[in-house]
XYZ file of N, CA and C in Angstrom:
210
model
N -188.543 -156.014 -73.778
C -187.172 -156.455 -73.976
C -187.095 -157.154 -75.341
N -186.140 -156.777 -76.138
C -185.994 -157.416 -77.448
C -185.681 -158.907 -77.307
N -186.212 -159.684 -78.238
C -186.041 -161.140 -78.175
C -184.568 -161.533 -78.198
N -183.784 -160.862 -79.011
C -182.357 -161.202 -79.112
C -181.654 -161.024 -77.762
N -181.911 -159.907 -77.109
C -181.316 -159.645 -75.792
C -181.776 -160.688 -74.786
N -183.062 -161.008 -74.813
C -183.596 -162.013 -73.899
C -182.897 -163.352 -74.091
N -182.782 -163.802 -75.332
C -182.183 -165.106 -75.593
C -180.707 -165.142 -75.214
N -180.003 -164.047 -75.443
C -178.587 -164.005 -75.058
C -178.450 -164.145 -73.546
N -179.206 -163.335 -72.790
C -179.103 -163.394 -71.329
C -179.667 -164.694 -70.770
N -180.678 -165.233 -71.428
C -181.224 -166.521 -71.016
C -180.174 -167.615 -71.192
N -179.458 -167.581 -72.291
C -178.402 -168.551 -72.556
C -177.278 -168.415 -71.528
N -176.832 -167.182 -71.298
C -175.760 -166.934 -70.327
C -176.192 -167.389 -68.932
N -177.411 -167.045 -68.547
C -177.920 -167.465 -67.242
C -178.011 -168.975 -67.118
N -178.425 -169.638 -68.197
C -178.507 -171.102 -68.194
C -177.145 -171.744 -68.016
N -176.143 -171.209 -68.696
C -174.780 -171.738 -68.561
C -174.276 -171.542 -67.134
N -174.455 -170.340 -66.597
C -173.999 -170.063 -65.224
C -174.725 -170.962 -64.228
N -176.035 -171.107 -64.375
C -176.830 -171.944 -63.477
C -176.362 -173.401 -63.547
N -176.209 -173.910 -64.749
C -175.797 -175.305 -64.929
C -174.432 -175.560 -64.309
N -173.483 -174.693 -64.586
C -172.141 -174.876 -64.049
C -172.126 -174.758 -62.525
N -172.934 -173.865 -61.983
C -173.012 -173.714 -60.522
C -173.559 -174.969 -59.863
N -174.624 -175.524 -60.437
C -175.226 -176.731 -59.865
C -174.253 -177.905 -59.958
N -173.578 -178.039 -61.092
C -172.597 -179.122 -61.246
C -171.472 -178.958 -60.227
N -170.963 -177.744 -60.077
C -169.874 -177.483 -59.138
C -170.298 -177.772 -57.701
N -171.477 -177.285 -57.312
C -171.963 -177.544 -55.951
C -172.182 -179.033 -55.714
N -172.701 -179.725 -56.715
C -172.880 -181.169 -56.591
C -171.558 -181.885 -56.388
N -170.549 -181.464 -57.116
C -169.229 -182.069 -56.982
C -168.654 -181.811 -55.589
N -168.718 -180.559 -55.145
C -168.180 -180.199 -53.823
C -168.920 -180.952 -52.718
N -170.244 -180.938 -52.767
C -171.017 -181.645 -51.740
C -170.770 -183.144 -51.799
N -170.643 -183.679 -52.998
C -170.369 -185.106 -53.140
C -169.047 -185.499 -52.511
N -168.053 -184.649 -52.663
C -166.746 -184.922 -52.065
C -166.796 -184.819 -50.540
N -167.534 -183.850 -50.043
C -167.601 -183.644 -48.588
C -168.437 -184.701 -47.880
N -169.465 -185.188 -48.540
C -170.416 -186.083 -47.885
C -170.231 -187.547 -48.272
N -169.067 -187.916 -48.727
C -168.829 -189.305 -49.130
C -169.258 -190.263 -48.030
N -170.093 -191.217 -48.387
C -170.508 -192.244 -47.447
C -171.637 -191.836 -46.516
N -171.899 -190.550 -46.378
C -172.949 -190.123 -45.453
C -174.121 -189.469 -46.180
N -174.213 -189.674 -47.472
C -175.275 -189.056 -48.270
C -176.645 -189.550 -47.826
N -176.755 -190.805 -47.448
C -178.046 -191.371 -47.051
C -178.673 -190.615 -45.879
N -177.864 -190.080 -45.009
C -178.362 -189.343 -43.847
C -179.043 -188.046 -44.283
N -178.542 -187.439 -45.343
C -179.011 -186.114 -45.756
C -180.093 -186.131 -46.830
N -180.240 -187.225 -47.554
C -181.172 -187.265 -48.689
C -182.607 -186.945 -48.271
N -183.133 -187.642 -47.287
C -184.532 -187.452 -46.894
C -184.818 -186.024 -46.415
N -184.005 -185.445 -45.524
C -184.277 -184.060 -45.125
C -184.193 -183.067 -46.293
N -183.256 -183.272 -47.196
C -183.125 -182.367 -48.340
C -184.334 -182.477 -49.250
N -184.768 -183.689 -49.547
C -185.952 -183.884 -50.389
C -187.179 -183.287 -49.704
N -187.309 -183.505 -48.406
C -188.427 -182.932 -47.660
C -188.423 -181.415 -47.709
N -187.255 -180.813 -47.557
C -187.133 -179.357 -47.621
C -187.509 -178.834 -49.007
N -187.077 -179.517 -50.039
C -187.423 -179.117 -51.409
C -188.929 -179.187 -51.617
N -189.559 -180.235 -51.118
C -191.012 -180.377 -51.265
C -191.734 -179.262 -50.519
N -191.314 -178.981 -49.291
C -191.959 -177.925 -48.499
C -191.803 -176.569 -49.184
N -190.607 -176.254 -49.636
C -190.370 -174.978 -50.313
C -191.191 -174.888 -51.598
N -191.320 -175.998 -52.313
C -192.097 -176.011 -53.554
C -193.583 -175.811 -53.303
N -194.063 -176.233 -52.150
C -195.489 -176.109 -51.845
C -195.875 -174.733 -51.299
N -194.916 -173.950 -50.856
C -195.215 -172.639 -50.275
C -196.004 -171.747 -51.233
N -195.592 -171.573 -52.497
C -196.391 -170.718 -53.389
C -197.813 -171.237 -53.605
N -197.969 -172.542 -53.674
C -199.303 -173.125 -53.855
C -200.172 -172.811 -52.639
N -199.628 -173.014 -51.458
C -200.386 -172.740 -50.234
C -200.726 -171.258 -50.100
N -199.794 -170.386 -50.455
C -200.072 -168.951 -50.397
C -201.191 -168.571 -51.363
N -201.212 -169.164 -52.531
C -202.266 -168.888 -53.507
C -203.614 -169.399 -53.012
N -203.623 -170.571 -52.385
C -204.869 -171.121 -51.829
C -205.397 -170.208 -50.728
N -204.518 -169.752 -49.846
C -204.929 -168.853 -48.763
C -205.454 -167.536 -49.333
N -204.760 -167.004 -50.328
C -205.194 -165.756 -50.959
C -206.583 -165.913 -51.573
N -206.808 -167.011 -52.275
C -208.114 -167.266 -52.896
C -209.187 -167.444 -51.821
N -208.866 -168.167 -50.761
C -209.824 -168.402 -49.678
C -210.232 -167.081 -49.030
N -209.240 -166.204 -48.786
C -209.541 -164.903 -48.183
C -210.411 -164.057 -49.107
N -210.124 -164.098 -50.396
C -210.912 -163.320 -51.355
C -212.350 -163.807 -51.391
N -212.557 -165.112 -51.452
C -213.913 -165.670 -51.475
C -214.654 -165.350 -50.181
N -213.957 -165.454 -49.062
C -214.575 -165.185 -47.768
C -214.956 -163.712 -47.645
N -214.121 -162.853 -48.163
C -214.373 -161.415 -48.090
C -215.546 -161.010 -48.985
N -215.697 -161.667 -50.132
C -216.772 -161.334 -51.060
C -218.124 -161.881 -50.620
N -218.128 -162.895 -49.767
C -219.393 -163.513 -49.343
C -220.143 -162.669 -48.351
């Protein structure tokens, strides 16, 4: 992919992503006024679990490979 095309689409994607996150934050902020404390911990926990999935899959893959080669 040519660098120019990549940078154009990267820029467009960044703008769309940023605006989407800002919009969702605004909408959720309006809906959850006063009750944000109830949702913060589960949301942070979910983000951590989802973030760890690729790491755990890679560890399992490596473990299986080492076990198979032994």
